[in-house]
Each structure stands twice: as C-alpha cells, then as structure tokens.
Amino acid sequence: MDKKLIKAAEEGDINVLYSVIGECSQVLQSFDEELLFIDNPLHIAAFEGHIHFAMEIMRLKPSLARKLNQDQFSPLHLALQNGKSRMVLRLIDINRDLVRVQGRESITPLHHVAIEGDLELLIAFLSACPKSFQDVTIRNETVLHIALKNDKVEAFEILLRWLTEVCYEEVYRFEKKILNWRDEDGNTLLHIAASKNQSQVIKWLVKSKVDVNSKNMVGLTALDILENESKFESIEIRHMLHAAGAMTGAYFQTEYASKIYLRTDQRLKKAAQEGDMDAFYDLINEDPCILDRIDQIPFIDTPMHIAASAGHSHFSIEMMRLKPTFSWKQNQHGFSPMHLALHNNKFQTALELLAIDRNLVRVKGREAKTPLHYVAETGNVFLLAEFLASCPESIQDLTIRKEAALHVAVKNDQCQALEVLLGWLQLVGMEMILQWTDDEGNTALHIATYRNQSQMVKLLINRIDINAKNFKDLTALDISEQPMCDANIKNLLHQSGALGASSLPRVTILAEFLTTKMSTLEKLITTTYLRKSCMSNENRNALLVVAVLTATTTFQAVLSPPGGLIRHSNSLFDFQYMAPWFCFLAFNTVAFLTSMSEIWFHLPRGFYFLLKLVMPLLLCYMLSLSLTMPVSRATPYYMILLLLSQWKAVARTILYKRSLEVKLHLLKHCPNLYRELKF
C-alpha cells in the first residue's frame, strides 16, 4: 500500500487521501483487483477510530468494508477489537450486513460481541441484522453457543429473549432450529448449560421447549452429563429435567438410537427412496428449513430427483408442490427429475409430473437436452406424441449442438420417431423447422444421407430443401456420392432433382448482401415493414383499436352518406353536390382500405382470417359503394383507390426478390425469425 495512503488512514486525513487519488485514480480499485488479504485504508481507519475518513472510504469503495486482512479480520472486526464502539455503530448504520461478515474461524462481529459480553453492541447488532442469528463458526457454533461457552449469561439471556419474545419475522421461523442446534460435538445449548451447572439457563431453555432428550456425538443427553454430579445445583437441575420429560441415553432402544444417529440428509434420502411421506414430514417437523438449504445448492440430487428415479410419483408431486424449483434443478450429472424418471423407465411418473407442469418437457439438462430430445433419441413414440401435445413449443428447443428433436431422431436412426415429428410439424404448420441446421450446417436430410437411412430420406426428400449446403459446402447428393453411401439413396435424390454443390448457382453471402446499396424506395418499404413487425404489443393493441374505429366509421359513412340522396329520372341515384361527394368518397375509401390492411397485417398470418374476416367486409363495402353509383363506374374507381391505399404492398410485390433475399439471409442466421419477419 502507498505510504502516503497509510499515513492518511492512520491520521484520518481526507485531504491526503484525495491527493493520493489524484496521483493514481485507481488506487482504491487495486485493493479489489490485485490483493486478496491485506490491510486496506478502511482497516487502518477503523482500527484507529477515524470515523469521517472511514465513512469517505465507504462512500468511495463500499466493497472494502467486507475485505479481510492478512489476519482474516474485516474493518468491523478491527474496530471491535480496539474498542471503537462509535466507529462500529457508524459502519453498521451504512451497511447492516457487515454484522454477518465472517472472519477468522468464521467468527462474525456478532459472535465477537457475544464473546466479550458487550450488551449494548449486542442489542445494536441484533436490531440491525436479525438474520445474523443463523451464522455459525467453523465449530458449528451459533451466537448462543458462544455466549454460553464463555459464561456470558447476561448476553445469553438477551439473545434468548430476543429470539423467543421479540419475534422478528426474519428469525421467528428459525427459532426451534436455532434452540436445538448442535455444535461440532453434537452438543446443544442444553448440553452446554448442563456441563456448566447453569440452572437458570436450563430453566430458560426448558421454558422455551427445547428437545430435552437430544443426544450429542457420544450418545449422551443433558441428563447423562449430570448423572455423576453430586452438587446441590446438579440435583436441582436433574429434578427440573425429569419434570420436563428428560431421560438418559440408556432408555432409548437401539433401533430408535440408530435412527437418531443417522444424519438428516441420509434420513431424507431414505424417505425419498422409499416414497415415505410420513418420514419426510417428521424431518420437516424437526428442521423446517431443510428444503430451503437444499435449494441453495446449485447442483444436487434433491428429494424430488431421488423419488422420480425410484418412480414414487406421489412423493415427487409433493416435493414439486412444496418446492417448485426442484423440478427444474439439475443434479451433479446435469439431469432434472424429469430426465431421471425417463432414464429409469419410470414413464408413469414422468407423465404425472407433466400433468402438473407441461413446461417440464422443456427443462434443459446435460448438453441442453430436454426430455423431448431424450424420447426422440430412444424412439419412444408414445411419450414423444404426449410431450408434443402437452407442450407444442418444445419442438423448437435446441441442444448445444443446435439439434432439434428432429435431428436427434435422425442421428439415432429412430425412423418411427421421425414419422411422428414430421406429422406433428405438418399438423401445427411449423414445417420451417425442417430447414433448420445443426452446428455443422446439416439438415435432417444431410444426416439421414450420412447414416444411409434410405427410409428416412424417402420421408424427408419432398419436405425439405434437397439442395441445401452444409458448412462443408456439401449437398445431400454430394454426400450420397461418397463410397460408403447406399446407391439407392443417390438414385432417390437424382429422381427428385437434387443437385451437387458445383451445379448450384452461387449464393450471395450475408456480408456481400449487406454491402449492396438499397434504393430509396426499398429502404422506405423495408424500414416501414420492420417497424411494424417489431412494434410492441402495447402499441399494436392501440393501433388495432384505432384501425377498427376507423373501419367502422368509414363503413357507416358509405351506408349513410352526408347530404342524403336525390333520385333523378335519368339515373338511378344522384347527389346534390357531385364534386364534394366524389372527394368524400375517395378519402373515405382510402381510409377504409388502409384500416383494413392494418387490421389484416397485425392478425395471425394465413388465409383463414383473410377469407373469414377481411374479404367479406371488403365485398360488403364494394356492394354498398355500388348502391351510390352504377357498378360499371364504381369498379374501376374502387380498383384505383385500392392501388393508392396499398402502394407499399404493391411496391413490395414488385420488389419481391429483394424482400425474399432479406428473409432468406435472416433465416439462415436466426431460424426463429420466420414468425416475425414474413415478407
């Protein structure tokens, strides 16, 4: 550390601090990036009690407050050790979580004040951070253990009353767990109090309804510890424990004792393996936070993983109800409960889990493989169909090799699975997925040809681009001409008009395409269209409301034209003022057609909505228009207005080649864009 900075911290000189920062603006940053355990300026200022200097450092670099020095102490630890109480209080005012910073032997500042018996700071720390009750040392001691082991009875009383009476929401639900916590020797607070003949402490603990028959590592209860004591206090304590139902270890049967000696995680695993719901809830009663702790570990076999592997559906569903995140969590091998149920042929369990949450089909495990990929790989067509019907979107999921379920089925020679997938894609209108490629640029047809799967080639040949090239610039025909390939496949491809890469016209790559200059008209059309396609749902909804109102108003205007109608003898209908009427009719028709085109644009694609909604309304408008003038005059008039209102669509049709090139280039690099960008 810079000597000037050390001196500034020792003297609390803020001016010198900024002088050093002026010379090197990264001086404080270096403590984060380079040095792991060293005294930083905040350590020194906290130890010396320079509050203002410490506050300025905290403001400039808050992370330094959690740093440990070479002796494994934080600035708050050092302030406590040197009796700088005001400094301590100011530090926790700024960041209350500093109370939980673990130093040497995982001792926190709260543990330190419990050792010292500083009641004022103890109350301040508990008020600032009630959750600090849960912190334990490397000896598995809570702050209550520490106070009791150091004979700080007053501190222990404050801690106990705080836990049982103040009832902060953050710690109230942990009360029973903390009161029955065991240290590394298996001793609870009651064991320690018994060993020290602390009759008042035992009275408090019994009143708090701790487990009076809890055993330590050597199988002794609190009553066993007092057995050989003849002091008056020990006799009084024994009577107190007997009255609370305490027994010695000898009273417990061997079978029961062996159950107690099993670690909680072992008992939980056993309950999950056997699907024993009662045993599980016994554990929950002993330790309400057991599932929360499991959930904090990123990769682990949860009880749901174990139960799903064993096919215990009800137990798995109960775990899923209590802890929904378990169903998406991966174990150390990269598998979710759904994956494990499938791997162990527990298909009924998999289906019952799927009935609870259909999106479990999309849970990605090792190599981003989903349950759908797994059933496609194994060829279980029954489950494949069930999974697709439950979650249609799962067909889009890709592995780390960019393989859809389609690719996985072909790579594993699962012809029946391929047939199911092809039927599904046709049913839901997602045949564009057939054009998707894996990380080597291979379509399903490339892979089927590589693997000499003639039956698969027959299924794919009329559904897929037979002249698509992979990243090696090979088409399916090029692959079929290799020595190891089946001649029948080559014949099939020839009959279908497949070409080799050398016979195909050169395709412009994306970089070349983007360097070509767009005309002003193309730029205007493309920009407008993309702006509409990328519109937010909120803006789209607002636009649809305005378009519907406009269409309604303009249609009504044709039915009830302004000025009324006057019948003439020489014509069917006429109007009082023909020039204003024709102007009104022109603008009204343009507004109607424009609003209808906007409505159609923002409806789901396809001819269904066009034929069912848009076209009937357009025909009704034309018929209404024909009532105001002869049909022979209305029709060309209507067509001219139609072209004027849809000039961009007409221009886009004229420039179709350019639009198609844009789409194909985008699809090649991002297949999922086909839903949003339909030129």
XYZ file of C-alpha atoms in Angstrom:
679
model
C 0.000 0.000 0.000
C 1.153 3.550 -0.749
C 2.927 5.057 2.298
C 1.042 8.336 1.932
C -2.234 6.418 1.916
C -1.213 4.503 5.051
C -0.337 7.743 6.809
C -3.586 9.360 5.677
C -5.571 6.430 7.077
C -3.635 6.423 10.364
C -4.214 10.150 10.836
C -7.684 10.273 9.261
C -6.559 12.946 6.795
C -9.110 13.112 3.963
C -7.140 15.771 2.068
C -4.126 13.492 1.783
C -6.464 10.691 0.659
C -7.632 12.782 -2.293
C -4.076 13.824 -3.006
C -3.171 10.144 -3.415
C -6.267 9.537 -5.553
C -5.244 12.476 -7.722
C -1.877 10.849 -8.317
C -3.419 7.448 -9.047
C -7.163 7.312 -9.676
C -7.196 3.506 -9.456
C -5.538 3.280 -6.049
C -8.682 2.044 -4.261
C -9.682 -0.199 -7.149
C -6.378 -2.053 -6.802
C -7.440 -3.465 -3.422
C -10.289 -5.262 -5.162
C -8.386 -6.489 -8.193
C -4.888 -7.412 -7.053
C -4.611 -8.087 -3.336
C -6.591 -10.841 -1.683
C -5.768 -10.495 2.022
C -4.152 -7.216 3.083
C -4.867 -4.199 5.263
C -6.716 -1.628 3.170
C -7.233 2.038 4.209
C -10.584 1.169 5.815
C -8.960 -1.431 8.072
C -6.480 1.133 9.335
C -9.031 3.939 9.779
C -11.489 1.615 11.569
C -8.774 0.374 13.929
C -7.671 3.943 14.716
C -11.272 5.156 15.062
C -11.190 7.858 12.358
C -14.900 7.876 11.608
C -15.046 10.565 8.906
C -12.150 9.038 6.969
C -13.783 5.610 7.194
C -17.124 6.991 6.002
C -15.444 8.608 2.996
C -13.715 5.354 2.097
C -17.033 3.508 2.440
C -18.651 6.022 0.101
C -15.886 5.713 -2.495
C -15.395 1.952 -2.285
C -18.121 0.112 -0.326
C -16.625 -3.310 -1.097
C -13.592 -2.602 1.124
C -15.828 -2.960 4.197
C -16.139 -6.718 3.538
C -12.471 -7.330 2.779
C -10.367 -9.402 5.187
C -6.766 -8.555 6.019
C -3.880 -10.989 6.391
C -5.121 -11.906 9.888
C -8.590 -12.616 8.495
C -10.305 -9.637 10.095
C -12.652 -7.137 8.459
C -12.621 -3.401 9.344
C -15.583 -4.009 11.684
C -13.683 -6.787 13.494
C -10.703 -4.459 13.993
C -12.873 -1.638 15.306
C -14.402 -4.052 17.836
C -11.009 -5.387 18.915
C -9.742 -1.875 19.548
C -12.871 -0.768 21.427
C -14.008 1.796 18.819
C -17.729 1.475 19.545
C -18.754 4.693 17.760
C -16.921 3.553 14.647
C -18.705 0.192 14.878
C -22.133 1.810 15.087
C -21.444 4.139 12.161
C -20.271 1.251 9.989
C -23.411 -0.835 10.595
C -25.558 2.265 10.039
C -24.231 2.338 6.474
C -24.348 -1.406 5.843
C -26.161 -3.599 8.347
C -24.985 -6.799 6.638
C -21.459 -6.101 7.911
C -22.645 -7.806 11.118
C -22.547 -11.089 9.146
C -19.035 -10.784 7.649
C -17.175 -13.952 8.615
C -13.570 -13.522 9.665
C -11.057 -15.923 11.213
C -12.686 -19.262 12.083
C -15.924 -17.856 10.572
C -16.417 -15.638 13.630
C -18.705 -12.715 12.797
C -18.845 -9.345 14.615
C -21.982 -10.645 16.396
C -20.001 -13.626 17.672
C -17.267 -11.246 18.845
C -19.590 -9.095 20.976
C -21.098 -12.288 22.438
C -17.600 -13.427 23.472
C -16.919 -10.041 25.033
C -20.388 -9.773 26.572
C -20.917 -6.235 25.236
C -24.672 -5.950 25.785
C -25.109 -2.527 24.134
C -23.474 -3.596 20.879
C -25.194 -6.971 21.051
C -28.613 -5.313 21.000
C -27.491 -2.903 18.255
C -26.290 -5.787 16.068
C -29.460 -7.814 16.578
C -31.605 -4.782 15.715
C -29.558 -4.078 12.603
C -29.478 -7.635 11.252
C -31.748 -10.227 12.916
C -30.722 -12.883 10.395
C -27.211 -12.888 11.864
C -28.612 -15.388 14.391
C -28.192 -18.073 11.714
C -24.423 -17.612 11.262
C -22.188 -20.344 12.673
C -18.440 -20.667 13.212
C -16.236 -23.434 11.818
C -17.059 -25.346 15.023
C -20.762 -25.121 14.065
C -21.476 -22.797 16.995
C -24.286 -20.259 16.937
C -24.010 -16.996 18.843
C -25.998 -18.657 21.672
C -23.387 -21.438 21.967
C -20.596 -18.875 22.040
C -22.196 -16.759 24.802
C -22.870 -19.863 26.906
C -19.404 -21.358 26.426
C -17.848 -18.049 27.507
C -20.098 -17.791 30.610
C -21.767 -14.623 29.326
C -25.109 -15.391 30.951
C -26.488 -11.867 30.573
C -25.626 -11.866 26.888
C -27.211 -15.313 26.566
C -30.397 -14.087 28.255
C -30.657 -11.133 25.867
C -30.098 -13.399 22.875
C -32.650 -15.958 24.068
C -35.293 -13.359 24.847
C -34.656 -11.670 21.520
C -35.149 -14.974 19.715
C -38.240 -16.128 21.609
C -40.006 -12.893 22.535
C -39.092 -10.109 20.128
C -40.223 -12.401 17.272
C -38.697 -10.698 14.249
C -40.256 -12.252 11.184
C -36.820 -12.973 9.696
C -35.811 -15.232 12.611
C -39.079 -16.336 14.156
C -39.421 -19.336 11.837
C -35.864 -20.440 12.721
C -36.458 -20.358 16.488
C -36.829 -24.101 17.068
C -33.958 -24.902 14.732
C -31.565 -22.480 16.487
C -32.538 -23.558 20.004
C -31.812 -27.212 19.143
C -28.700 -26.512 17.071
C -25.764 -28.890 17.613
C -22.116 -27.829 17.531
C -19.359 -29.981 16.041
C -19.523 -32.316 19.075
C -23.271 -32.660 18.773
C -23.868 -30.591 21.912
C -26.974 -28.459 22.090
C -27.387 -25.416 24.331
C -28.902 -27.720 26.951
C -25.805 -29.970 26.938
C -23.505 -26.969 27.449
C -25.665 -25.490 30.218
C -25.756 -28.894 31.984
C -21.993 -29.264 31.777
C -21.605 -25.829 33.396
C -24.360 -26.369 36.007
C -26.163 -23.301 34.732
C -29.511 -23.905 36.441
C -31.001 -20.545 35.412
C -30.042 -21.113 31.775
C -31.555 -24.613 31.835
C -34.745 -23.160 33.305
C -34.938 -20.693 30.417
C -34.263 -23.419 27.849
C -36.840 -25.828 29.284
C -39.382 -22.999 29.257
C -38.530 -22.443 25.583
C -39.394 -26.128 24.954
C -36.061 -27.316 23.609
C -35.533 -31.019 22.930
C -34.511 -32.280 26.399
C -33.605 -35.754 25.044
C -31.272 -34.661 22.268
C -28.030 -36.686 22.162
C -24.544 -35.500 21.343
C -21.944 -37.373 19.271
C -21.130 -39.794 22.081
C -24.788 -40.562 22.723
C -25.240 -38.538 25.909
C -28.281 -36.480 26.798
C -28.140 -33.469 29.123
C -29.326 -35.761 31.949
C -26.420 -38.161 31.307
C -23.950 -35.297 31.747
C -25.385 -34.552 35.195
C -25.516 -38.211 36.284
C -22.264 -38.250 38.239
C -22.604 -34.752 39.691
C -23.479 -34.598 43.437
C -23.640 -30.820 43.798
C -26.871 -29.320 45.060
C -27.224 -27.368 41.819
C -26.898 -30.591 39.792
C -29.602 -32.301 41.830
C -31.900 -29.329 41.310
C -31.227 -29.372 37.582
C -31.885 -33.122 37.369
C -35.279 -32.646 39.017
C -36.004 -29.851 36.539
C -35.080 -32.014 33.547
C -37.028 -35.018 34.859
C -40.088 -32.818 35.189
C -39.631 -31.805 31.524
C -39.571 -35.475 30.445
C -35.795 -35.876 30.078
C -34.278 -39.362 30.013
C -30.798 -40.795 29.870
C -29.468 -42.382 26.699
C -29.889 -45.876 28.175
C -33.662 -45.558 27.989
C -33.658 -45.332 24.226
C -33.940 -48.567 22.278
C -31.095 -49.419 19.945
C -33.296 -49.198 16.859
C -34.505 -45.752 17.802
C -30.989 -44.619 18.652
C -29.661 -45.765 15.294
C -32.363 -43.663 13.649
C -31.264 -40.615 15.638
C -27.615 -41.145 14.712
C -28.410 -41.092 11.019
C -27.652 -37.678 9.568
C -30.675 -35.668 8.493
C -29.674 -35.803 4.831
C -29.364 -39.591 4.995
C -32.817 -39.898 6.530
C -34.247 -37.585 3.869
C -32.629 -39.626 1.101
C -34.052 -42.825 2.610
C -37.545 -41.298 2.814
C -37.332 -40.217 -0.843
C -36.056 -43.626 -1.992
C -38.954 -45.342 -0.227
C -41.534 -42.667 -1.022
C -42.245 -42.408 2.712
C -44.283 -39.230 3.138
C -44.652 -39.639 6.915
C -40.894 -39.917 7.444
C -40.405 -36.831 5.289
C -42.831 -34.748 7.335
C -41.159 -35.952 10.552
C -37.959 -34.396 9.206
C -39.781 -31.202 8.251
C -41.076 -31.031 11.814
C -37.508 -31.334 13.133
C -35.989 -28.949 10.607
C -38.456 -26.709 8.727
C -35.689 -25.190 6.577
C -34.229 -28.418 5.242
C -35.648 -27.931 1.730
C -34.533 -24.283 1.638
C -30.934 -25.309 2.315
C -31.047 -27.940 -0.418
C -32.457 -25.366 -2.846
C -29.494 -23.058 -2.223
C -27.072 -25.644 -3.679
C -26.878 -25.172 -7.473
C -26.366 -28.826 -8.460
C -27.643 -31.560 -6.160
C -29.847 -34.639 -6.029
C -32.946 -33.218 -4.371
C -35.575 -35.478 -2.761
C -37.580 -34.992 -5.951
C -34.686 -36.335 -8.074
C -34.418 -39.415 -5.859
C -38.161 -40.054 -5.757
C -38.559 -39.573 -9.517
C -35.699 -42.021 -10.173
C -37.457 -44.596 -7.990
C -40.849 -43.943 -9.590
C -42.553 -42.586 -6.466
C -44.992 -40.270 -8.236
C -46.890 -39.017 -5.202
C -43.727 -38.190 -3.286
C -42.315 -36.383 -6.348
C -45.502 -34.360 -6.796
C -45.482 -33.423 -3.098
C -41.888 -32.179 -3.435
C -42.907 -30.230 -6.515
C -45.794 -28.652 -4.618
C -43.614 -27.652 -1.660
C -40.602 -26.573 -3.709
C -41.472 -25.949 -7.397
C -37.845 -25.047 -8.191
C -36.786 -28.662 -7.563
C -38.489 -29.738 -10.797
C -36.115 -27.505 -12.815
C -32.949 -28.072 -10.772
C -30.150 -30.238 -12.186
C -28.126 -32.715 -10.167
C -24.341 -33.109 -10.305
C -24.672 -35.079 -13.549
C -26.795 -32.459 -15.279
C -30.188 -34.175 -15.023
C -33.528 -32.890 -13.765
C -36.111 -35.134 -12.008
C -37.939 -35.487 -15.343
C -34.744 -36.696 -17.053
C -34.095 -39.233 -14.270
C -37.640 -40.601 -14.430
C -37.178 -41.202 -18.171
C -33.663 -42.670 -17.785
C -35.006 -45.161 -15.237
C -38.065 -46.056 -17.363
C -40.476 -44.533 -14.829
C -42.728 -43.295 -17.601
C -45.862 -43.021 -15.484
C -44.043 -40.713 -13.062
C -42.866 -38.591 -15.993
C -46.426 -38.269 -17.297
C -47.811 -37.369 -13.874
C -45.177 -34.651 -13.455
C -46.006 -33.411 -16.942
C -49.672 -33.151 -15.969
C -48.666 -30.731 -13.183
C -46.366 -28.563 -15.329
C -46.331 -29.034 -19.093
C -43.194 -26.910 -19.431
C -41.117 -29.676 -17.807
C -40.793 -31.052 -21.352
C -38.515 -28.047 -21.997
C -36.194 -28.466 -18.986
C -32.654 -28.458 -20.356
C -30.227 -30.935 -18.837
C -26.739 -32.016 -19.794
C -25.738 -30.640 -23.209
C -29.071 -28.727 -23.211
C -31.002 -31.910 -23.972
C -34.653 -31.750 -22.971
C -36.955 -34.688 -22.131
C -38.325 -34.317 -25.674
C -34.836 -34.845 -27.084
C -34.444 -37.917 -24.873
C -37.636 -39.643 -26.074
C -36.742 -38.763 -29.678
C -33.310 -40.326 -29.083
C -34.742 -43.529 -27.577
C -37.618 -43.760 -30.072
C -40.437 -43.839 -27.517
C -43.139 -42.644 -29.905
C -45.925 -42.803 -27.311
C -44.153 -40.372 -24.990
C -42.962 -38.317 -27.961
C -46.550 -37.710 -29.062
C -47.673 -36.988 -25.484
C -44.857 -34.483 -24.955
C -45.572 -32.674 -28.223
C -49.283 -32.466 -27.478
C -48.620 -31.179 -23.946
C -46.070 -28.568 -24.965
C -46.007 -27.771 -28.716
C -43.312 -25.112 -28.215
C -40.816 -27.798 -27.139
C -40.246 -28.741 -30.790
C -38.169 -25.538 -31.089
C -35.686 -26.384 -28.303
C -32.086 -26.980 -29.381
C -29.165 -28.814 -27.790
C -25.703 -27.259 -27.516
C -25.076 -28.766 -30.978
C -28.086 -26.852 -32.345
C -30.026 -30.092 -32.761
C -33.814 -30.021 -32.667
C -35.690 -33.209 -31.745
C -35.857 -33.868 -35.495
C -32.055 -34.008 -35.801
C -31.767 -36.150 -32.657
C -34.214 -38.735 -34.017
C -32.374 -38.970 -37.356
C -28.922 -39.178 -35.725
C -30.146 -42.102 -33.613
C -31.830 -43.948 -36.510
C -35.313 -43.621 -34.978
C -37.467 -43.763 -38.108
C -40.800 -44.039 -36.264
C -39.931 -41.049 -34.122
C -39.118 -39.110 -37.304
C -42.518 -40.002 -38.759
C -44.249 -38.731 -35.609
C -42.260 -35.490 -35.697
C -42.972 -34.906 -39.387
C -46.674 -35.488 -38.818
C -46.658 -33.048 -35.916
C -44.830 -30.336 -37.890
C -47.356 -30.674 -40.696
C -50.274 -30.592 -38.248
C -49.174 -27.393 -36.484
C -47.827 -25.654 -39.594
C -44.211 -25.472 -38.421
C -42.547 -27.213 -41.362
C -40.000 -24.397 -41.499
C -38.177 -26.326 -38.717
C -37.292 -28.939 -41.352
C -34.912 -26.372 -42.840
C -33.044 -25.859 -39.543
C -29.432 -26.985 -39.428
C -27.197 -28.274 -36.642
C -23.846 -26.760 -35.646
C -22.215 -28.280 -38.761
C -24.843 -26.856 -41.095
C -26.505 -30.247 -41.692
C -30.229 -30.517 -42.243
C -32.089 -33.713 -41.302
C -31.656 -34.826 -44.939
C -27.858 -34.446 -44.748
C -27.791 -36.550 -41.576
C -30.096 -39.260 -42.979
C -27.871 -39.488 -46.072
C -24.707 -39.693 -43.955
C -26.242 -42.553 -41.967
C -27.500 -44.458 -45.035
C -31.090 -44.271 -43.833
C -32.970 -44.678 -47.119
C -36.377 -44.848 -45.418
C -35.726 -41.527 -43.677
C -34.516 -39.986 -46.936
C -37.830 -41.002 -48.546
C -39.740 -39.309 -45.729
C -37.722 -36.097 -45.954
C -36.994 -35.746 -49.646
C -40.222 -33.968 -50.638
C -40.453 -31.828 -47.499
C -37.024 -30.267 -47.276
C -34.680 -28.216 -49.438
C -32.813 -31.048 -51.153
C -30.121 -28.693 -52.420
C -29.223 -27.112 -49.067
C -25.484 -26.995 -48.397
C -23.790 -27.638 -45.059
C -20.741 -25.790 -43.740
C -18.507 -28.044 -45.866
C -20.405 -26.883 -48.966
C -21.889 -30.345 -49.496
C -25.446 -31.074 -50.547
C -27.218 -34.343 -49.785
C -26.350 -35.537 -53.314
C -22.642 -34.804 -52.726
C -22.764 -36.921 -49.561
C -24.568 -39.787 -51.362
C -21.720 -39.962 -53.901
C -19.213 -40.924 -51.235
C -18.042 -44.589 -51.421
C -19.740 -45.762 -48.208
C -23.188 -44.421 -49.109
C -26.129 -46.513 -50.336
C -26.726 -46.301 -54.099
C -30.491 -46.324 -53.547
C -30.258 -43.003 -51.720
C -28.330 -41.492 -54.621
C -30.994 -42.678 -57.045
C -33.759 -41.242 -54.871
C -32.044 -37.862 -54.782
C -31.439 -37.868 -58.561
C -35.098 -38.695 -59.206
C -36.142 -35.775 -57.014
C -33.968 -33.345 -58.957
C -31.206 -32.953 -56.363
C -28.006 -31.218 -57.486
C -24.442 -31.209 -56.297
C -22.918 -28.056 -54.849
C -20.903 -27.456 -58.019
C -24.107 -27.348 -60.101
C -25.869 -24.790 -57.923
C -25.770 -21.043 -58.655
C -23.538 -19.015 -56.371
C -25.394 -17.677 -53.338
C -24.605 -14.218 -52.055
C -23.285 -14.371 -48.511
C -24.761 -12.069 -45.871
C -21.748 -9.738 -45.828
C -21.934 -9.251 -49.581
C -25.679 -8.788 -49.457
C -25.423 -6.102 -46.790
C -22.841 -4.159 -48.798
C -25.206 -3.798 -51.781
C -26.904 -0.448 -51.927
C -30.664 -0.257 -51.373
C -32.772 2.122 -53.360
C -34.722 4.840 -51.571
C -37.996 3.032 -52.267
C -36.624 -0.300 -50.973
C -35.288 1.380 -47.879
C -38.629 3.067 -47.180
C -40.632 -0.150 -47.638
C -38.244 -2.339 -45.622
C -37.947 0.176 -42.776
C -41.711 0.625 -42.532
C -42.336 -3.100 -42.575
C -39.696 -3.883 -39.949
C -41.003 -1.086 -37.731
C -44.450 -2.665 -37.858
C -43.070 -6.146 -37.237
C -41.050 -5.048 -34.204
C -43.850 -2.978 -32.700
C -44.524 -3.592 -29.012
C -47.748 -5.353 -28.010
C -48.968 -2.203 -26.291
C -48.553 -0.087 -29.419
C -50.005 -2.859 -31.611
C -53.125 -3.036 -29.446
C -53.555 0.734 -29.612
C -53.123 0.703 -33.404
C -55.703 -2.074 -33.788
C -58.230 -0.122 -31.719
C -57.750 2.966 -33.916
C -57.921 0.857 -37.115
C -61.164 -0.837 -36.027
C -62.758 2.505 -35.149
C -61.674 3.955 -38.494
C -63.040 0.972 -40.425
C -66.359 1.190 -38.531
C -66.715 4.935 -39.116
C -65.843 4.834 -42.821
C -68.135 1.862 -43.480
C -71.010 3.650 -41.745
C -70.317 6.742 -43.858
C -70.980 4.764 -47.052
C -74.232 3.412 -45.661
C -75.381 6.913 -44.583
C -73.600 9.413 -46.865
C -73.609 13.063 -45.851
C -76.108 15.309 -47.646
C -78.531 12.500 -48.433
C -79.643 11.075 -51.775
C -81.821 12.668 -54.521
C -83.488 10.434 -57.144
C -83.317 11.711 -60.747
C -85.366 10.476 -63.627
C -82.367 9.969 -65.899
C -80.281 7.928 -63.429
C -80.717 5.522 -60.560
C -79.225 7.767 -57.891
C -77.607 11.183 -57.791
C -76.372 13.621 -55.197
C -76.879 17.301 -54.545
C -73.182 18.112 -54.985
C -71.242 15.616 -57.107
C -67.739 17.131 -56.759
C -67.718 17.179 -52.936
C -69.287 13.714 -52.919
C -66.544 12.210 -55.092
C -63.844 13.791 -52.889
C -65.543 12.449 -49.775
C -65.899 9.025 -51.335
C -62.228 8.903 -52.362
C -60.843 9.845 -48.942
C -63.371 7.636 -47.144
C -62.465 4.597 -49.272
C -58.707 5.144 -48.831
C -59.186 5.398 -45.056
C -61.324 2.220 -45.025
C -58.872 0.202 -47.118
C -55.877 1.418 -45.122
C -57.518 0.492 -41.804
C -58.465 -2.958 -43.143
C -54.909 -3.590 -44.347
C -53.546 -2.628 -40.916
C -56.004 -4.994 -39.215
C -55.021 -7.834 -41.543
C -51.311 -7.121 -41.113
C -51.486 -7.490 -37.346
C -53.692 -10.601 -37.350
C -52.044 -14.060 -37.299
C -50.690 -14.979 -40.718
C -52.538 -17.203 -43.156
C -55.626 -17.100 -45.371
C -58.039 -18.048 -42.597
C -58.530 -14.511 -41.251
C -58.324 -13.037 -44.735
C -61.168 -15.199 -46.030
C -63.275 -15.174 -42.853
C -62.984 -11.540 -41.793
C -61.284 -9.198 -44.230
C -62.635 -10.264 -47.631
C -66.364 -10.387 -46.627
C -66.097 -6.868 -45.200
C -64.358 -5.590 -48.335
C -67.045 -7.127 -50.545
C -69.782 -5.565 -48.388
C -68.092 -2.179 -48.759
C -67.930 -2.589 -52.560
C -71.623 -3.538 -52.685
C -72.522 -0.535 -50.536
C -70.428 1.646 -52.816
C -72.195 0.269 -55.901
C -75.529 1.426 -54.477
C -74.384 5.035 -54.754
C -73.312 4.795 -58.431
C -73.554 2.306 -61.281
C -71.387 -0.799 -60.912
C -69.569 -0.096 -64.196
C -68.386 3.250 -62.793
C -67.746 2.016 -59.221
C -65.468 -0.925 -60.077
C -62.561 0.884 -61.813
C -62.894 3.702 -59.293
C -62.603 1.184 -56.468
C -59.555 -0.541 -58.034
C -57.709 2.763 -58.427
C -58.324 3.620 -54.782
C -57.256 0.123 -53.731
C -53.920 0.569 -55.505
C -53.419 4.011 -53.971
C -54.125 2.822 -50.443
C -51.871 -0.224 -50.805
C -48.987 1.278 -52.745
C -46.389 -0.071 -50.335
C -47.723 -3.622 -50.644
C -47.684 -3.243 -54.431
C -44.110 -1.966 -54.375
C -43.105 -4.804 -52.044
C -44.599 -7.289 -54.511
C -42.669 -5.672 -57.375
C -39.501 -5.821 -55.261
C -40.288 -9.381 -54.129
C -36.821 -10.705 -54.982
C -35.135 -8.227 -52.703
C -37.610 -8.958 -49.879
C -37.100 -12.701 -50.323
C -33.321 -12.323 -50.143
C -33.624 -10.390 -46.879
C -35.797 -13.108 -45.412
C -33.560 -15.998 -46.522
C -30.408 -14.362 -45.173
C -32.043 -13.684 -41.818
C -33.469 -17.188 -41.597
C -30.077 -18.719 -42.296
C -28.571 -16.984 -39.274
C -31.613 -16.953 -36.994
C -34.252 -19.567 -37.914
C -36.754 -18.444 -35.284
C -37.243 -15.111 -37.062
C -39.623 -16.700 -39.538
C -42.566 -15.940 -37.268
C -41.805 -12.244 -37.014
C -40.463 -11.451 -40.482
C -42.839 -12.716 -43.156
C -42.191 -10.637 -46.252
